[in-house]
Amino acid sequence: LVFIGFDAEEDLIGNLARMPTSERIKAIQKMPETMRKKREIRNKVLTEITKKSRHRGTQCSCCTHCLQGTAVSFRRFGNTFSECFRLFWVWHKALKIIRAEFGTSVLSYFIFLKWLLNFNLFSFLINFGFIAVPQFLAAEPNNLSFTGLELFTGAGYFQQTVLYYGFYTNATISKTENGPSYNMQLAYIFTVGIYFVICFLILLFSMAKTFSKNFVQPQTYSGNASKLLCTWDFNITNDKAVKLKQKNLSTQIKEDLTEVNREVVSFSVKQRVARVAIHLLSWFASLGTAVAACAGVYFLSINNLKLFLKGHKNDLESQAATLVLPLVTSLLNTLIPFFYSWLGRMERFQTPGQQIYATIARNIILKISIVGILCYYWLDIVAASESQCWETLVGQDIYRLVLVDFIFCLLGSFFGEFLRRIIGTTVCVGLGQPEFDIGRNVLDLIYAQTLTWIGILFSPLLPGIQMIAFSIIFYVKKVSLMSNCQPPRKVWRTAQMTTSFIFLLFCPSFLGVLCVIGVTVWRLKPSEGCGPFRGLPSMYAALSEWIQILENYTVSKWVVWIYHNLITSELFFFILSGIVLIITYLYWQIIQGRKTMAKLLRKQIIN
């Protein structure tokens, strides 16, 4: 319908008013009208529903009228609020511009960054609501003075705040004598534990969803004609939106055609030997660099602990000494990836995807190795030191690492992209503008998120700090991309990139963090003078003591049964692992079958 007459519009509104809510929404959405016209029709339908509800006078009670009017008012308020919310939500527009200008390869980085931002927002809300807010009720006034240097060191004034583990009480919080109580030990361990379980399930679901969506797409090989002829949105009338849509479709078609027309280059025996030698030499250089960096971080961390235990002062020199370890670690994590990117260009891979995956593999080895050395330092050396509250010391180290890594990430955008553009356009014109380094930037995000996950147990509000950092990084990277970088020289489709990023976040990063948290909760003895688990042989002992208390209550027998027969049962986890492996195998067989069908379909289309 291009034009709706007055009588036809009245009939349409009457028919829509008689429909159920879900069917009415779908019918309005499917109308070939502009968004403004659809909103007008929706508002008229709601008005018609309100009129009909008022004319039912004698049959409906006053309470029914009030409920119906309230429901319609809330529905209108919800629609208005969602429309206003979309106006202020700038992520969608920014992602559309990036996709149209730079393609899906660069877009995958920003989608991954947005996904991590939502992750940290969820974590911050949970920790703040169930751990920090109850502690505020039992907290004593902070007598330490704030100098401003604490923003960089994380020490001083922040030690007596909810930012760190050592500030939390081990008592049961209650505002009145006979009122409800709040067990901080159980709240702490359950909040952190349930959060990691939810993260585990979200990561698994996201990997499965993106894998089935991106790795197997039979319609990819036959969708170019439909993209060209059938995907234009005729409701778009704005000139900027039209040009953006044209660029978007053009980039998509170029990526798909590059994937279909990809040629396999044949090399002679001599060329193959030379390429293999270059690859082996590059990997030897990258692994040697990673080993040297890990050795440097280890010896520096030992020296850092000695300085801390000797000093324990609040003067400027002692606090500045604590920044040496995060500065050197961040410097290594910033400079060495540039060396890896140079190695990738020297190897001359056939496709940009191969170069990006090689760079990501080398960066993940470097960053995860450094994190592993730091975890060994925290759990084996710091935990056995003479520190009064080693958990707070670990939390401060992670806070400094997160903050300094964020600063170096911003400096990397300035030196690695802005200055590179100035040099490439003025000094060495042959270099030209730089391309956006996807591998290096993605691994920076995974490294930062890994530190945040480890630090949740020692600094519950750390996800809030990381959430602010990711928000700033998004806008800085977007501005730097638009101003300093050029689109990829070789257009290529990267539907699998997001799946690969989530897999790297899950397999080396998240599973490693679970191992660190498991050792801390089950094996290490908490500090005697601080934290909610003071005086216990381990953090897990708080849960065991709670189960012993529940055994005296008949109502809670089911909780005790679950604990003894499921949580502490090796047989249960063995059976659960077997079921997961069987489901994974069956899912993989289905994927392989669909992939075979896709290859056959591609051959038929090409022929």
Coordinates of N, CA, C and O in Angstrom, one line a residue, residues 159 164-167 188 304-305 308-309 312 374-400 454-455 457-459 516-540:
Q159 N 42.8 1.5 49.7 CA 42.9 0.3 50.5 C 41.7 0.1 51.4 O 41.4 -1.0 51.7
Y164 N 38.7 -3.2 47.1 CA 39.6 -4.3 47.3 C 39.0 -5.3 48.3 O 38.2 -5.0 49.1
Y165 N 39.5 -6.6 48.1 CA 39.1 -7.7 48.9 C 39.3 -7.5 50.4 O 38.4 -7.8 51.3
G166 N 40.4 -6.9 50.8 CA 40.8 -6.8 52.2 C 39.8 -5.9 53.0 O 39.8 -6.0 54.3
F167 N 39.0 -5.0 52.4 CA 38.1 -4.1 53.1 C 36.8 -4.8 53.6 O 36.2 -4.3 54.5
Y188 N 29.9 -13.3 48.9 CA 31.1 -13.1 48.1 C 31.4 -14.3 47.2 O 31.6 -14.2 46.0
N304 N 60.0 -6.5 42.5 CA 58.9 -5.6 42.9 C 58.4 -6.0 44.3 O 58.1 -5.1 45.1
L305 N 58.3 -7.3 44.5 CA 57.8 -7.8 45.8 C 58.8 -7.4 46.9 O 58.4 -7.0 48.0
F308 N 58.4 -3.8 47.8 CA 57.2 -3.6 48.6 C 57.3 -4.0 50.0 O 56.9 -3.3 50.9
L309 N 57.9 -5.2 50.3 CA 58.0 -5.7 51.6 C 59.0 -4.9 52.5 O 58.8 -4.7 53.7
H312 N 56.9 -0.5 52.4 CA 55.6 -0.3 53.1 C 55.4 1.1 53.5 O 54.8 1.4 54.6
L374 N 52.8 -13.9 35.7 CA 52.2 -13.1 36.8 C 51.4 -13.9 37.7 O 51.4 -13.6 38.9
C375 N 50.6 -14.8 37.2 CA 49.7 -15.6 38.1 C 50.6 -16.5 39.0 O 50.3 -16.7 40.2
Y376 N 51.6 -17.0 38.5 CA 52.6 -17.8 39.3 C 53.2 -16.9 40.4 O 53.3 -17.3 41.6
Y377 N 53.5 -15.7 40.0 CA 54.1 -14.8 41.0 C 53.1 -14.4 42.1 O 53.4 -14.4 43.3
W378 N 51.8 -14.2 41.7 CA 50.8 -13.8 42.7 C 50.4 -15.0 43.6 O 50.3 -14.8 44.8
L379 N 50.2 -16.2 43.1 CA 49.7 -17.3 43.8 C 50.7 -18.1 44.6 O 50.4 -18.7 45.6
D380 N 52.0 -18.1 44.1 CA 53.0 -18.9 44.7 C 54.0 -18.1 45.5 O 54.5 -18.6 46.5
I381 N 54.2 -16.8 45.2 CA 55.2 -16.0 45.9 C 54.5 -15.0 46.8 O 54.8 -14.9 47.9
V382 N 53.6 -14.2 46.2 CA 52.9 -13.2 47.0 C 52.1 -13.8 48.1 O 52.1 -13.3 49.2
A383 N 51.4 -14.9 47.8 CA 50.5 -15.5 48.7 C 51.3 -16.1 49.9 O 50.7 -16.3 51.0
A384 N 52.5 -16.5 49.7 CA 53.4 -17.0 50.8 C 54.3 -16.0 51.4 O 55.1 -16.3 52.2
S385 N 54.1 -14.7 51.0 CA 55.0 -13.7 51.6 C 54.5 -13.2 53.0 O 53.5 -13.7 53.5
E386 N 55.2 -12.2 53.5 CA 54.9 -11.8 54.9 C 53.9 -10.6 54.8 O 53.7 -9.9 55.8
S387 N 53.2 -10.4 53.8 CA 52.3 -9.3 53.6 C 51.0 -9.6 54.5 O 50.6 -10.8 54.7
Q388 N 50.5 -8.6 55.2 CA 49.4 -8.7 56.1 C 48.1 -9.1 55.3 O 47.2 -9.7 55.8
C389 N 48.0 -8.6 54.1 CA 46.8 -8.9 53.3 C 47.3 -9.1 51.8 O 47.3 -8.1 51.0
W390 N 47.7 -10.3 51.5 CA 48.2 -10.5 50.2 C 47.1 -10.4 49.1 O 47.5 -10.1 47.9
E391 N 45.9 -10.6 49.4 CA 44.8 -10.5 48.4 C 44.7 -9.0 47.9 O 44.5 -8.8 46.7
T392 N 44.8 -8.1 48.8 CA 44.7 -6.7 48.4 C 46.0 -6.3 47.6 O 45.9 -5.5 46.7
L393 N 47.1 -6.9 48.0 CA 48.3 -6.6 47.2 C 48.2 -7.1 45.7 O 48.6 -6.4 44.8
V394 N 47.6 -8.3 45.6 CA 47.3 -8.8 44.2 C 46.3 -7.9 43.5 O 46.5 -7.6 42.3
G395 N 45.3 -7.5 44.2 CA 44.3 -6.6 43.6 C 44.9 -5.3 43.1 O 44.6 -4.8 42.1
Q396 N 45.8 -4.7 43.9 CA 46.5 -3.5 43.5 C 47.4 -3.7 42.3 O 47.4 -2.8 41.4
D397 N 48.1 -4.8 42.3 CA 48.9 -5.1 41.1 C 48.0 -5.2 39.8 O 48.4 -4.7 38.8
I398 N 46.9 -5.9 39.9 CA 46.0 -6.0 38.7 C 45.4 -4.7 38.4 O 45.3 -4.4 37.2
Y399 N 45.0 -3.9 39.4 CA 44.5 -2.5 39.1 C 45.5 -1.7 38.3 O 45.2 -1.0 37.3
R400 N 46.8 -1.7 38.7 CA 47.8 -1.0 38.0 C 48.1 -1.5 36.6 O 48.3 -0.7 35.7
I454 N 40.6 -12.2 36.3 CA 41.5 -12.7 37.4 C 41.3 -11.7 38.6 O 41.2 -12.2 39.8
G455 N 41.1 -10.4 38.3 CA 41.0 -9.5 39.4 C 39.7 -9.4 40.1 O 39.6 -8.7 41.1
L457 N 38.1 -11.5 41.9 CA 38.1 -12.1 43.2 C 38.8 -11.2 44.2 O 38.5 -11.2 45.4
F458 N 39.8 -10.4 43.7 CA 40.6 -9.6 44.6 C 40.2 -8.1 44.5 O 40.5 -7.4 45.5
S459 N 39.5 -7.7 43.5 CA 39.0 -6.4 43.4 C 37.6 -6.4 42.7 O 37.5 -6.4 41.5
V516 N 43.0 -20.4 37.7 CA 43.6 -19.5 38.7 C 42.6 -19.3 39.9 O 43.0 -19.4 41.1
I517 N 41.3 -19.1 39.6 CA 40.3 -18.9 40.6 C 40.1 -20.2 41.4 O 40.0 -20.2 42.6
G518 N 40.2 -21.4 40.7 CA 40.1 -22.6 41.4 C 41.2 -22.9 42.4 O 40.9 -23.3 43.6
V519 N 42.4 -22.6 42.0 CA 43.5 -22.7 43.0 C 43.4 -21.8 44.1 O 43.7 -22.1 45.3
T520 N 43.0 -20.5 43.9 CA 42.8 -19.5 44.9 C 41.8 -19.9 45.9 O 41.9 -19.8 47.1
V521 N 40.6 -20.4 45.4 CA 39.5 -20.8 46.3 C 39.7 -22.1 47.1 O 39.4 -22.2 48.3
W522 N 40.3 -23.1 46.4 CA 40.4 -24.4 47.0 C 41.7 -24.6 47.8 O 41.8 -25.4 48.7
R523 N 42.8 -24.0 47.3 CA 44.2 -24.4 47.8 C 44.8 -23.4 48.7 O 45.5 -23.8 49.7
L524 N 44.7 -22.1 48.4 CA 45.4 -21.1 49.1 C 44.7 -20.7 50.4 O 43.5 -20.7 50.5
K525 N 45.5 -20.4 51.4 CA 45.0 -20.0 52.7 C 44.8 -18.5 52.7 O 45.7 -17.7 52.4
P526 N 43.6 -18.0 53.1 CA 43.4 -16.5 53.1 C 44.2 -15.9 54.2 O 44.7 -16.5 55.1
S527 N 44.3 -14.6 54.0 CA 45.0 -13.8 55.0 C 44.3 -13.8 56.4 O 43.1 -13.9 56.4
E528 N 45.1 -13.7 57.4 CA 44.5 -13.8 58.8 C 43.9 -12.5 59.2 O 43.0 -12.5 60.1
G529 N 44.3 -11.4 58.7 CA 43.8 -10.1 59.3 C 43.0 -9.3 58.4 O 42.7 -8.1 58.7
C530 N 42.5 -9.8 57.2 CA 41.7 -9.0 56.3 C 40.8 -9.9 55.5 O 41.0 -11.1 55.4
G531 N 39.7 -9.3 54.9 CA 38.9 -10.0 54.0 C 37.8 -10.8 54.6 O 37.8 -11.1 55.8
P532 N 36.8 -11.2 53.8 CA 35.7 -12.0 54.4 C 36.0 -13.4 54.8 O 35.2 -14.0 55.5
F533 N 37.1 -13.9 54.4 CA 37.5 -15.3 54.7 C 38.6 -15.5 55.7 O 39.3 -16.5 55.7
R534 N 38.9 -14.4 56.4 CA 40.0 -14.4 57.4 C 39.7 -15.5 58.5 O 38.6 -15.8 58.9
G535 N 40.8 -16.2 58.8 CA 40.6 -17.3 59.9 C 40.2 -18.6 59.3 O 40.2 -19.6 60.1
L536 N 39.9 -18.8 58.0 CA 39.5 -20.0 57.4 C 40.7 -20.7 56.8 O 41.6 -20.0 56.3
P537 N 40.7 -22.0 56.7 CA 41.9 -22.7 56.0 C 41.8 -22.4 54.4 O 42.9 -22.5 53.8
S538 N 40.7 -22.2 53.9 CA 40.5 -21.8 52.5 C 39.2 -21.1 52.3 O 38.3 -21.1 53.2
M539 N 39.0 -20.4 51.1 CA 37.8 -19.8 50.9 C 36.6 -20.8 50.7 O 35.5 -20.5 51.1
Y540 N 37.0 -21.9 50.2 CA 35.9 -23.0 50.0 C 35.4 -23.5 51.3 O 34.3 -24.0 51.4

